[in-house]
Amino acid sequence: MNTSINSEVQAKVVLSAEDLWKSYDEGTIEVLKGVSLEARAGETVALCGPSGCGKSTLLHLFGGLDDPDKGQVEVNGIPVGRQRNILRLLRHEVGFVFQLHNLIADLTLEENCMIPAVAAGTDRRMAQERLHQLTDRTGLSNRLHHRIQKLSGGERQRTALCRALMNSPKILLADEPTGSLDEKNSAMVFAFLMELVAVEGVTLLMATHDRSLAERCDRLVEMHDGRVYGSQDVR
Amino acid sequence: MIFLKLILTNLRRHRIRSFISVAGIAFSVAAMLTVVTILQGAVGMFSGILSSDSEIIVFERNVSDLFFSNVPDEAAGEIASWPMVLHADPVLFGIVSSAGHPIITCFGVTAEDARIRKAVWIAGNRNVFAQHSDDLVLGERAAEFMSAKIGDSIPIGHGVFHVIGILQTANGFEDGGVFMPIHSAQEFFHKEATTSVITVRLRNKEDAAAFKRMVGEKFVSLIALEDAEFTRSYSQFKILKATAWAVGGCGLLLGGLGVANTMIMSVFTRIREIAILRVNGFSNLQIGAMIFGESAVVSVCGALAGLSIGTCFLFALKLIPALHGYVDTTIHPLIMLVVIVLALLTGVAGALYPAIYAMRVRAVEALRFE
């Protein structure tokens, strides 16, 4: 998938987790139990495992949305923590796609996609150009001014994908991005996801139940009960 | 643009709730504007009585109310004789009552008083005023509500007076009051040889400081103040103004609570949306600005609506014949500005807690549990 990216860039570790521990409810629910993981630039990594095994939590820790109890998370070689500028991380370095599209229903497709650009203070003209680039690639350019309620499930998820990539982050954290879609739409959204990732040279870390989709990534990481049980190159 | 859209979208989502908040602020602003304007107008009118053809007021030092001021007749005589004084008019204020009208302002004045000289006499002859001790001149509105006409004898308090004239003034208090010869008023109110104030016109306004100093030196118990000074320092005016602002402030406080309620509901019902904005890079400042922006829109709309309602209400009051001359409906630009600023501050204060709450929303929790 990412053979066009030169080997020097591929070699660079952009996501790194080392002995991560995370629990909730004052330690009564342990979600991550010493997870270590790395992802290299341009690599597509699927996190597979049953519900509650800690996939989403791991993504949240990489995105700076939560803090680990123990261990270290690094994005682009810089630790994610209180010292780190989380805003910069969320605005420019990582993009999130969730299982539920998490779009704002009362806004149009265009307005939803512009939210990250507004947050980052991106020049409006440049943001518009970027939006058109992304919607052209995802087949949404005729839906720009449609409200979210008027879009199909697949279109909504593609919109979420465009929004996540609006500020051209080099890392995409996708949490069950096709989990709420039927088989046909799931395949379509995943195809768009992989195409964008390839074209933009983005590192993808994707949590999924769907092994058939996971096997289309560069690497598949098995998680179970808060631990990583194996990692295999599948391509 | 998107930021503004986010603000407006949320207000549009809950139109009725937003409308109620706007209405709360609007009625608060209208109440404040009306109360403050009416009382400011009243203060202005009372000041107008004192400053009628004069620029300085002499009255008893340290009295809380001019009705309790006692200025000896001799002082009026002596002050009138000073070379720098053009004229000095003693005035005695009192409250009288007649059948069905428990409170009527009474002015005890001399025949030379500016109020008598300069008013429009719609009946009677100013030259005959004060020729008899039972002479009574009525303001136009007083004549109207007492159903009195020239030549009538009317009971006022414990006496009976003879109406010798009806005059028209622009001042509501004067128009709704009665004028007696000063000596009759002194006898009527048992304030022989004293008046409430002396209103003074100087030949040269630049002598005001010297005049005030002379009054202080010659009459230890009296004080002289220029009209503007008096309006600023008179405790009754201060109390009236403070009361007006306090009443208006209470109204705005209620409006602010309405905004707070709206904003709290607004934040609580879209925790997930706020989390989405966070994940997409919105800072605390941007989240807070969005919430404050919503309350600012509510406040501005409320303030504008309130100003319109208040203006209409004041205009309607002015049209009521019974209030003619009593209500000065001129809205001072400064009052308008203060009311708008207070409405905005109320909105901001109302949004403070919701904004802080929104800024503390942890995206990960909101996304996980909601």
Coordinates of C-alpha atoms in Angstrom, one line a residue:
Chain A
M1 CA 0.0 0.0 0.0
N2 CA 2.6 2.5 1.0
T3 CA 5.5 1.5 -1.2
S4 CA 5.7 5.0 -2.7
I5 CA 6.9 6.4 0.6
N6 CA 10.6 6.3 0.8
S7 CA 12.2 3.9 3.2
E8 CA 13.9 6.7 5.3
V9 CA 10.5 8.1 6.2
Q10 CA 9.0 4.6 6.8
A11 CA 11.7 3.9 9.3
K12 CA 10.8 6.7 11.6
V13 CA 8.7 5.8 14.5
V14 CA 5.8 8.3 14.8
L15 CA 3.7 6.5 17.4
S16 CA 5.2 4.8 20.4
A17 CA 3.7 3.4 23.6
E18 CA 5.8 1.9 26.2
D19 CA 4.5 -0.2 29.1
L20 CA 1.1 1.7 29.2
W21 CA -1.2 1.1 32.1
K22 CA -4.6 2.7 32.4
S23 CA -7.5 2.0 34.7
Y24 CA -10.8 3.6 35.6
D25 CA -13.0 3.9 38.7
E26 CA -10.0 4.4 41.0
G27 CA -8.2 1.3 39.6
T28 CA -11.1 -1.1 39.8
I29 CA -11.3 -1.4 36.0
E30 CA -8.0 -2.0 34.5
V31 CA -8.1 -1.3 30.7
L32 CA -4.5 -1.3 29.7
K33 CA -2.0 -3.6 31.4
G34 CA 1.5 -2.8 30.1
V35 CA 0.9 -2.2 26.4
S36 CA 3.9 -1.4 24.3
L37 CA 3.4 -0.6 20.6
E38 CA 5.1 1.3 17.8
A39 CA 3.9 2.5 14.4
R40 CA 6.2 3.9 11.7
A41 CA 5.5 6.8 9.4
G42 CA 3.2 5.8 6.6
E43 CA 2.4 2.4 8.2
T44 CA -1.2 1.2 8.5
V45 CA -1.7 -0.7 11.7
A46 CA -4.9 -2.5 12.7
L47 CA -5.7 -3.1 16.4
C48 CA -7.8 -6.1 16.7
G49 CA -9.5 -7.5 19.7
P50 CA -12.8 -7.9 21.5
S51 CA -14.8 -5.0 23.0
G52 CA -13.3 -3.7 26.1
C53 CA -9.8 -5.0 25.4
G54 CA -8.4 -1.4 25.4
K55 CA -8.2 -0.5 21.8
S56 CA -10.1 2.8 22.1
T57 CA -8.3 3.7 25.3
L58 CA -5.0 3.3 23.5
L59 CA -6.1 5.5 20.7
H60 CA -7.3 8.2 23.2
L61 CA -3.9 8.1 24.9
F62 CA -2.1 8.6 21.5
G63 CA -4.4 11.5 20.8
G64 CA -3.7 13.1 24.2
L65 CA -7.4 12.9 25.2
D66 CA -6.5 10.9 28.3
D67 CA -3.4 10.3 30.5
P68 CA -2.0 6.9 31.2
D69 CA -1.6 5.8 34.9
K70 CA 1.8 4.6 34.0
G71 CA 4.1 4.3 31.0
Q72 CA 4.9 6.7 28.2
V73 CA 3.2 7.7 24.9
E74 CA 5.2 9.5 22.2
V75 CA 3.9 11.1 19.1
N76 CA 6.5 12.1 16.5
G77 CA 9.2 11.4 19.1
I78 CA 7.7 13.8 21.7
P79 CA 6.1 12.5 24.9
V80 CA 2.3 13.1 25.2
G81 CA 1.6 14.5 28.6
R82 CA 0.9 17.5 30.5
Q83 CA 4.1 19.2 29.3
R84 CA 3.1 18.7 25.7
N85 CA 0.9 21.1 23.7
I86 CA -2.2 18.9 23.3
L87 CA -3.8 21.5 21.2
R88 CA -1.0 21.4 18.7
L89 CA -1.2 17.6 18.7
L90 CA -5.0 17.6 18.0
R91 CA -4.9 20.5 15.5
H92 CA -1.9 19.5 13.4
E93 CA -0.5 16.1 14.2
V94 CA -3.3 13.6 14.6
G95 CA -6.8 13.3 13.3
F96 CA -9.6 11.2 14.8
V97 CA -12.3 9.1 13.2
F98 CA -14.8 7.4 15.5
Q99 CA -17.3 4.6 15.1
L100 CA -20.2 7.0 15.4
H101 CA -19.4 9.8 13.0
N102 CA -19.6 12.4 15.7
L103 CA -20.6 15.2 13.3
I104 CA -22.7 18.2 14.4
A105 CA -26.1 17.4 13.0
D106 CA -27.3 21.0 12.5
L107 CA -24.3 22.0 10.4
T108 CA -23.7 21.2 6.8
L109 CA -21.0 18.9 5.6
E110 CA -18.8 21.8 4.7
E111 CA -19.3 23.5 8.1
N112 CA -18.5 20.2 9.9
C113 CA -15.4 19.7 7.9
M114 CA -14.3 23.3 8.5
I115 CA -14.3 22.9 12.3
P116 CA -10.7 21.8 12.6
A117 CA -9.6 24.6 10.3
V118 CA -11.5 27.1 12.5
A119 CA -9.9 25.7 15.6
A120 CA -6.5 25.9 14.1
G121 CA -7.1 29.4 12.7
T122 CA -6.3 28.2 9.1
D123 CA -6.8 30.8 6.4
R124 CA -10.3 30.3 5.0
R125 CA -9.3 30.2 1.4
M126 CA -6.7 27.5 2.1
A127 CA -9.2 25.6 4.1
Q128 CA -11.7 25.7 1.3
E129 CA -9.1 24.4 -1.1
R130 CA -8.3 21.6 1.2
L131 CA -11.9 20.7 1.7
H132 CA -12.6 20.6 -2.0
Q133 CA -9.5 18.3 -2.4
L134 CA -10.8 15.9 0.2
T135 CA -14.4 15.9 -0.8
D136 CA -13.4 15.4 -4.5
R137 CA -11.5 12.3 -3.4
T138 CA -14.3 10.9 -1.3
G139 CA -17.0 11.7 -3.8
L140 CA -18.7 14.2 -1.5
S141 CA -18.2 17.4 -3.5
N142 CA -21.9 17.5 -4.5
R143 CA -23.0 17.2 -0.9
L144 CA -21.0 20.2 0.6
H145 CA -24.0 22.2 1.5
H146 CA -26.2 19.4 2.7
R147 CA -27.0 19.1 6.4
I148 CA -25.7 16.0 8.1
Q149 CA -29.2 14.7 8.6
K150 CA -29.6 14.5 4.8
L151 CA -26.5 12.3 4.4
S152 CA -26.4 8.5 4.3
G153 CA -24.4 6.6 6.9
G154 CA -21.6 6.0 4.5
E155 CA -21.5 9.7 3.5
R156 CA -21.5 10.7 7.1
Q157 CA -18.5 8.5 7.8
R158 CA -16.7 9.8 4.8
T159 CA -17.4 13.3 6.0
A160 CA -15.9 12.4 9.3
L161 CA -12.8 11.1 7.5
C162 CA -12.5 14.4 5.6
R163 CA -12.8 16.4 8.8
A164 CA -10.1 14.3 10.4
L165 CA -7.8 15.1 7.6
M166 CA -8.7 18.8 7.1
N167 CA -5.5 20.1 8.8
S168 CA -3.4 17.5 7.0
P169 CA -2.3 15.5 10.0
K170 CA 0.2 12.8 9.4
I171 CA -1.3 10.4 11.8
L172 CA -4.9 9.2 11.7
L173 CA -6.4 7.4 14.7
A174 CA -9.5 5.5 13.7
D175 CA -11.8 3.9 16.2
E176 CA -14.0 1.3 14.5
P177 CA -14.4 3.7 11.5
T178 CA -16.7 1.3 9.7
G179 CA -18.3 -0.3 12.8
S180 CA -21.7 1.4 12.4
L181 CA -22.0 0.7 8.6
D182 CA -23.5 -2.1 6.6
E183 CA -21.1 -4.3 4.6
K184 CA -21.4 -2.4 1.4
N185 CA -20.8 1.0 3.0
S186 CA -18.2 -0.4 5.2
A187 CA -16.2 -1.6 2.2
M188 CA -16.6 1.7 0.5
V189 CA -15.6 3.9 3.5
F190 CA -12.6 1.6 4.2
A191 CA -11.5 1.9 0.5
F192 CA -11.7 5.7 0.8
L193 CA -9.8 5.6 4.1
M194 CA -7.0 3.5 2.6
E195 CA -6.8 5.6 -0.5
L196 CA -6.5 8.8 1.5
V197 CA -4.0 7.3 3.8
A198 CA -1.9 6.2 0.8
V199 CA -2.2 9.5 -1.1
E200 CA -1.5 11.7 1.9
G201 CA 1.2 9.4 3.4
V202 CA -0.6 9.2 6.7
T203 CA 0.1 6.7 9.4
L204 CA -3.1 4.9 10.3
L205 CA -3.7 3.3 13.7
M206 CA -7.2 1.7 13.4
A207 CA -9.1 -0.2 16.0
T208 CA -11.5 -2.7 14.4
H209 CA -13.4 -5.9 15.0
D210 CA -13.4 -6.7 11.3
R211 CA -10.5 -9.0 10.6
S212 CA -11.0 -8.8 6.9
L213 CA -10.4 -5.1 7.0
A214 CA -7.6 -5.5 9.5
E215 CA -5.8 -7.8 7.1
R216 CA -5.7 -5.2 4.5
C217 CA -3.5 -3.0 6.7
D218 CA 0.3 -3.3 6.8
R219 CA 0.3 -4.8 10.3
L220 CA -2.2 -6.4 12.6
V221 CA -1.8 -6.1 16.3
E222 CA -3.8 -8.5 18.5
M223 CA -5.1 -7.1 21.8
H224 CA -6.9 -9.0 24.6
D225 CA -7.7 -8.0 28.1
G226 CA -5.6 -4.9 28.0
R227 CA -2.5 -6.5 26.6
V228 CA -0.9 -6.9 23.2
Y229 CA -0.7 -10.5 22.3
G230 CA 1.0 -10.3 19.0
S231 CA 1.9 -8.3 16.0
Q232 CA 2.1 -9.6 12.5
D233 CA 2.9 -8.1 9.2
V234 CA 0.0 -9.0 7.0
R235 CA 1.1 -7.5 3.7
Chain B
M1 CA -18.1 32.6 10.1
I2 CA -18.3 28.9 11.2
F3 CA -17.7 30.0 14.8
L4 CA -20.6 32.4 14.6
K5 CA -22.7 29.7 12.9
L6 CA -22.0 27.4 15.8
I7 CA -23.2 30.1 18.2
L8 CA -26.4 30.9 16.3
T9 CA -27.1 27.2 15.5
N10 CA -27.3 26.4 19.2
L11 CA -29.6 29.3 19.9
R12 CA -31.8 28.3 16.9
R13 CA -31.9 24.7 18.1
H14 CA -33.8 25.7 21.2
R15 CA -35.8 28.6 19.9
I16 CA -38.4 28.8 22.7
R17 CA -35.7 28.6 25.4
S18 CA -33.6 31.3 23.6
F19 CA -36.7 33.5 23.1
I20 CA -37.6 33.2 26.8
S21 CA -34.0 34.3 27.7
V22 CA -34.1 37.2 25.3
A23 CA -37.5 38.2 26.7
G24 CA -36.1 38.0 30.3
I25 CA -33.3 40.4 29.4
A26 CA -35.7 42.6 27.4
F27 CA -38.2 43.1 30.2
S28 CA -35.4 43.7 32.6
V29 CA -33.8 46.3 30.4
A30 CA -37.2 47.8 29.8
A31 CA -37.9 47.9 33.5
M32 CA -34.6 49.4 34.3
L33 CA -34.8 52.0 31.5
T34 CA -38.3 53.0 32.5
V35 CA -37.7 53.3 36.3
V36 CA -34.4 55.1 35.8
T37 CA -35.7 57.4 33.2
I38 CA -38.8 58.3 35.2
L39 CA -36.8 58.9 38.4
Q40 CA -34.1 60.8 36.5
G41 CA -36.9 62.9 35.0
A42 CA -38.4 63.5 38.4
V43 CA -35.1 64.6 39.8
G44 CA -34.6 66.8 36.7
M45 CA -38.1 68.3 37.3
F46 CA -37.4 69.0 40.9
S47 CA -34.1 70.5 40.0
G48 CA -36.0 72.6 37.4
I49 CA -38.2 74.0 40.1
L50 CA -35.2 75.1 42.1
S51 CA -33.3 76.5 39.2
S52 CA -36.2 78.4 37.7
D53 CA -34.6 81.7 36.7
S54 CA -31.8 81.2 39.2
E55 CA -28.4 79.5 39.4
I56 CA -27.8 79.2 43.1
I57 CA -29.9 77.7 45.9
V58 CA -29.5 78.8 49.5
F59 CA -30.9 76.5 52.2
E60 CA -30.3 75.2 55.7
R61 CA -27.1 73.4 56.1
N62 CA -27.3 69.6 56.8
V63 CA -31.0 69.1 56.2
S64 CA -32.0 65.8 54.7
D65 CA -34.9 67.2 52.8
L66 CA -35.7 70.7 51.6
F67 CA -39.1 70.5 53.2
F68 CA -37.3 70.6 56.5
S69 CA -35.1 73.5 55.6
N70 CA -35.6 76.8 57.5
V71 CA -34.1 79.9 56.0
P72 CA -34.8 83.1 58.0
D73 CA -36.6 85.9 56.1
E74 CA -33.9 88.3 57.1
A75 CA -31.4 86.2 55.2
A76 CA -33.5 86.5 52.1
G77 CA -33.7 90.3 52.6
E78 CA -30.0 90.7 53.2
I79 CA -28.9 88.5 50.3
A80 CA -31.2 90.3 47.9
S81 CA -29.4 93.5 48.9
W82 CA -26.0 92.3 47.9
P83 CA -24.6 94.1 44.8
M84 CA -23.7 90.9 43.0
V85 CA -27.3 89.6 43.3
L86 CA -29.8 90.3 40.6
H87 CA -32.7 88.8 42.4
A88 CA -33.2 86.5 45.4
D89 CA -36.6 84.7 45.7
P90 CA -37.6 83.0 48.9
V91 CA -39.7 79.8 48.3
L92 CA -41.5 77.8 50.9
F93 CA -42.3 74.2 50.0
G94 CA -45.1 72.3 51.6
I95 CA -47.5 69.5 51.1
V96 CA -51.2 70.3 51.3
S97 CA -54.3 68.2 50.8
S98 CA -57.8 68.8 49.5
A99 CA -60.9 66.7 49.3
G100 CA -59.9 63.5 47.4
H101 CA -56.3 64.7 46.8
P102 CA -54.2 63.9 49.8
I103 CA -50.9 65.2 48.4
I104 CA -50.6 68.4 46.5
T105 CA -47.3 70.3 46.4
C106 CA -47.6 73.8 47.6
F107 CA -45.3 76.6 46.7
G108 CA -45.2 79.7 48.9
V109 CA -43.8 82.4 46.6
T110 CA -43.6 86.2 46.3
A111 CA -45.4 88.1 43.5
E112 CA -42.0 88.7 41.9
D113 CA -41.1 85.0 41.8
A114 CA -40.0 83.8 38.4
R115 CA -42.5 81.0 38.5
I116 CA -45.3 83.5 38.7
R117 CA -43.7 86.0 36.3
K118 CA -42.7 83.6 33.6
A119 CA -45.5 81.1 33.6
V120 CA -48.2 81.2 31.0
W121 CA -51.4 82.4 32.8
I122 CA -54.3 80.7 31.1
A123 CA -56.7 82.4 33.5
G124 CA -56.4 85.3 35.9
N125 CA -54.0 88.1 36.2
R126 CA -50.5 87.8 37.6
N127 CA -50.6 91.4 38.8
V128 CA -53.2 90.7 41.4
F129 CA -51.3 87.8 43.0
A130 CA -50.6 88.2 46.7
Q131 CA -52.9 91.1 47.2
H132 CA -55.0 89.0 49.6
S133 CA -53.8 86.3 52.0
D134 CA -56.2 83.7 50.7
D135 CA -55.1 84.1 47.1
L136 CA -54.4 80.8 45.4
V137 CA -53.0 80.1 42.0
L138 CA -53.4 76.6 40.6
G139 CA -51.2 74.8 38.2
E140 CA -53.2 73.7 35.1
R141 CA -53.3 70.1 36.0
A142 CA -54.1 70.9 39.7
A143 CA -57.0 72.9 38.5
E144 CA -58.1 70.0 36.3
F145 CA -58.0 67.3 39.0
M146 CA -59.5 69.7 41.6
S147 CA -62.2 70.7 39.0
A148 CA -61.5 74.3 40.0
K149 CA -61.9 77.4 38.0
I150 CA -61.1 81.1 38.6
G151 CA -63.2 82.7 41.3
D152 CA -63.8 79.4 43.1
S153 CA -63.2 79.0 46.8
I154 CA -61.6 75.7 47.6
P155 CA -60.7 74.0 50.8
I156 CA -57.0 73.3 51.2
G157 CA -56.0 71.6 54.4
H158 CA -57.6 73.6 57.3
G159 CA -58.2 76.8 55.2
V160 CA -60.3 78.0 52.3
F161 CA -58.6 79.7 49.4
H162 CA -59.8 81.8 46.6
V163 CA -58.6 80.8 43.1
I164 CA -57.3 83.9 41.4
G165 CA -55.4 82.4 38.6
I166 CA -54.5 79.2 36.7
L167 CA -51.1 78.9 35.1
Q168 CA -49.4 76.5 32.8
T169 CA -45.8 75.4 33.2
A170 CA -43.7 72.7 31.6
N171 CA -42.8 71.2 35.0
G172 CA -45.1 68.5 36.2
F173 CA -44.6 69.3 39.9
E174 CA -45.5 72.9 39.3
D175 CA -48.3 72.1 36.9
G176 CA -49.8 69.8 39.5
G177 CA -49.2 72.2 42.4
V178 CA -50.7 75.2 44.0
F179 CA -49.1 78.6 44.6
M180 CA -49.8 80.7 47.7
P181 CA -48.4 84.1 48.7
I182 CA -45.4 83.4 50.8
H183 CA -46.7 84.9 54.0
S184 CA -49.9 82.9 53.7
A185 CA -47.8 79.7 53.2
Q186 CA -45.7 80.6 56.2
E187 CA -48.8 80.9 58.3
F188 CA -50.4 77.8 56.8
F189 CA -47.4 75.6 57.5
H190 CA -46.6 77.3 60.9
K191 CA -43.2 78.4 59.6
E192 CA -43.5 82.1 60.4
A193 CA -40.6 84.2 59.2
T194 CA -38.8 81.3 57.5
T195 CA -38.7 79.9 54.0
S196 CA -37.4 76.6 52.6
V197 CA -34.9 78.0 50.2
I198 CA -33.8 81.2 48.5
T199 CA -33.2 80.9 44.8
V200 CA -30.7 83.4 43.6
R201 CA -29.7 84.8 40.3
L202 CA -26.4 86.7 40.2
R203 CA -25.6 89.6 37.9
N204 CA -22.4 87.8 36.9
K205 CA -22.1 84.0 37.1
E206 CA -18.4 84.3 37.8
D207 CA -19.3 85.7 41.2
A208 CA -20.8 82.3 42.3
A209 CA -17.7 81.3 44.3
A210 CA -17.6 84.6 46.1
F211 CA -21.3 84.5 46.7
K212 CA -21.1 81.0 48.3
R213 CA -18.2 82.1 50.5
M214 CA -20.1 85.2 51.7
V215 CA -23.2 83.1 52.5
G216 CA -21.0 80.7 54.5
E217 CA -19.4 83.6 56.4
K218 CA -22.5 85.6 57.1
F219 CA -25.0 82.8 57.8
V220 CA -23.4 79.9 59.6
S221 CA -26.5 77.7 59.4
L222 CA -27.0 78.2 55.7
I223 CA -25.3 76.8 52.6
A224 CA -25.3 78.0 49.0
L225 CA -24.8 75.6 46.2
E226 CA -24.9 76.1 42.4
D227 CA -27.8 74.1 40.8
A228 CA -25.5 71.4 39.3
E229 CA -23.7 71.0 42.6
F230 CA -27.1 70.7 44.4
T231 CA -28.4 68.1 42.0
R232 CA -25.2 66.1 42.5
S233 CA -25.1 66.3 46.3
Y234 CA -28.7 66.4 47.5
S235 CA -29.2 63.2 49.4
Q236 CA -32.8 62.8 48.3
F237 CA -31.7 62.8 44.7
K238 CA -29.0 60.3 45.5
I239 CA -31.5 58.0 47.3
L240 CA -33.9 58.3 44.4
K241 CA -31.2 57.5 41.8
A242 CA -29.8 54.7 43.8
T243 CA -33.2 53.2 44.3
A244 CA -33.9 53.4 40.6
W245 CA -30.7 51.7 39.7
A246 CA -31.2 49.1 42.4
V247 CA -34.7 48.3 41.2
G248 CA -33.5 48.1 37.7
G249 CA -30.5 46.0 38.8
C250 CA -32.8 43.5 40.5
G251 CA -34.7 43.2 37.2
L252 CA -31.4 42.6 35.3
L253 CA -30.4 40.1 37.9
L254 CA -33.5 38.1 37.2
G255 CA -32.8 38.4 33.5
G256 CA -29.3 37.2 34.2
L257 CA -30.6 34.2 36.0
G258 CA -32.7 33.4 32.9
V259 CA -29.6 33.6 30.7
A260 CA -27.7 31.4 33.2
N261 CA -30.4 28.8 33.1
T262 CA -30.5 28.8 29.3
M263 CA -26.8 28.6 29.0
I264 CA -26.5 25.8 31.6
M265 CA -29.2 23.8 29.8
S266 CA -27.4 24.6 26.5
V267 CA -24.1 23.2 27.8
F268 CA -25.5 20.2 29.6
T269 CA -27.5 19.1 26.5
R270 CA -24.5 19.1 24.2
I271 CA -21.6 17.8 26.2
R272 CA -20.9 15.4 23.3
E273 CA -20.8 18.2 20.8
I274 CA -18.3 20.1 23.0
A275 CA -16.2 17.0 23.2
I276 CA -16.2 16.7 19.4
L277 CA -15.0 20.3 19.1
R278 CA -12.3 19.5 21.6
V279 CA -11.1 16.5 19.7
N280 CA -11.0 18.7 16.6
G281 CA -8.7 21.1 18.3
F282 CA -10.9 23.7 20.0
S283 CA -9.1 25.3 22.9
N284 CA -10.7 26.2 26.3
L285 CA -10.7 29.7 25.1
Q286 CA -12.6 28.9 22.0
I287 CA -15.1 26.8 23.8
G288 CA -15.6 29.5 26.4
A289 CA -15.9 32.2 23.7
M290 CA -18.6 30.1 22.0
I291 CA -20.6 30.0 25.2
F292 CA -20.1 33.6 26.0
G293 CA -20.9 34.4 22.4
E294 CA -24.2 32.7 22.8
S295 CA -25.0 34.7 25.9
A296 CA -23.8 37.9 24.3
V297 CA -26.2 37.3 21.4
V298 CA -29.1 36.7 23.8
S299 CA -28.1 39.8 25.8
V300 CA -27.7 42.1 22.8
C301 CA -31.0 41.0 21.3
G302 CA -32.6 41.3 24.8
A303 CA -31.1 44.8 25.3
L304 CA -32.3 46.0 21.9
A305 CA -35.7 44.6 22.4
G306 CA -35.8 46.0 25.9
L307 CA -34.8 49.5 24.7
S308 CA -37.6 49.4 22.2
I309 CA -40.1 48.1 24.8
G310 CA -38.9 50.7 27.3
T311 CA -39.1 53.5 24.8
C312 CA -42.6 52.5 23.8
F313 CA -43.7 52.2 27.4
L314 CA -42.3 55.6 28.3
F315 CA -44.0 57.1 25.3
A316 CA -47.3 55.5 26.3
L317 CA -46.9 56.9 29.8
K318 CA -46.4 60.4 28.4
L319 CA -49.7 60.1 26.6
I320 CA -51.6 59.4 29.8
P321 CA -53.2 62.8 30.7
A322 CA -52.9 62.1 34.5
L323 CA -49.1 61.9 34.2
H324 CA -48.7 64.9 31.9
G325 CA -45.7 66.9 33.0
Y326 CA -44.7 64.3 35.7
V327 CA -43.0 61.9 33.4
D328 CA -40.0 63.1 31.5
T329 CA -39.5 60.5 28.9
T330 CA -36.3 61.8 27.4
I331 CA -33.9 58.9 27.5
H332 CA -30.5 60.1 28.3
P333 CA -27.9 58.5 26.0
L334 CA -25.7 57.7 29.0
I335 CA -28.6 55.8 30.6
M336 CA -29.1 53.9 27.4
L337 CA -25.4 53.0 27.2
V338 CA -25.2 52.0 30.9
V339 CA -28.3 49.8 30.5
I340 CA -26.9 48.1 27.4
V341 CA -23.5 47.6 29.1
L342 CA -25.3 46.2 32.2
A343 CA -27.3 43.8 30.1
L344 CA -24.2 42.6 28.4
L345 CA -22.4 42.2 31.7
T346 CA -25.5 40.3 33.0
G347 CA -25.3 38.0 30.1
V348 CA -21.6 37.4 30.6
A349 CA -22.1 36.8 34.3
G350 CA -25.0 34.4 33.5
A351 CA -22.7 32.4 31.1
L352 CA -19.8 32.3 33.5
Y353 CA -20.6 29.0 35.2
P354 CA -21.8 27.3 32.0
A355 CA -18.7 28.4 30.2
I356 CA -16.4 27.2 32.9
Y357 CA -18.3 23.9 33.0
A358 CA -17.9 23.6 29.2
M359 CA -14.2 24.4 29.3
R360 CA -13.8 21.6 31.8
V361 CA -15.5 18.9 29.7
R362 CA -13.1 16.0 29.2
A363 CA -13.6 14.9 25.6
V364 CA -12.7 11.3 26.4
E365 CA -15.3 10.9 29.1
A366 CA -18.0 12.7 27.1
L367 CA -17.3 10.5 24.0
R368 CA -17.1 7.3 26.0
F369 CA -20.2 7.6 28.2
E370 CA -22.7 9.8 26.4

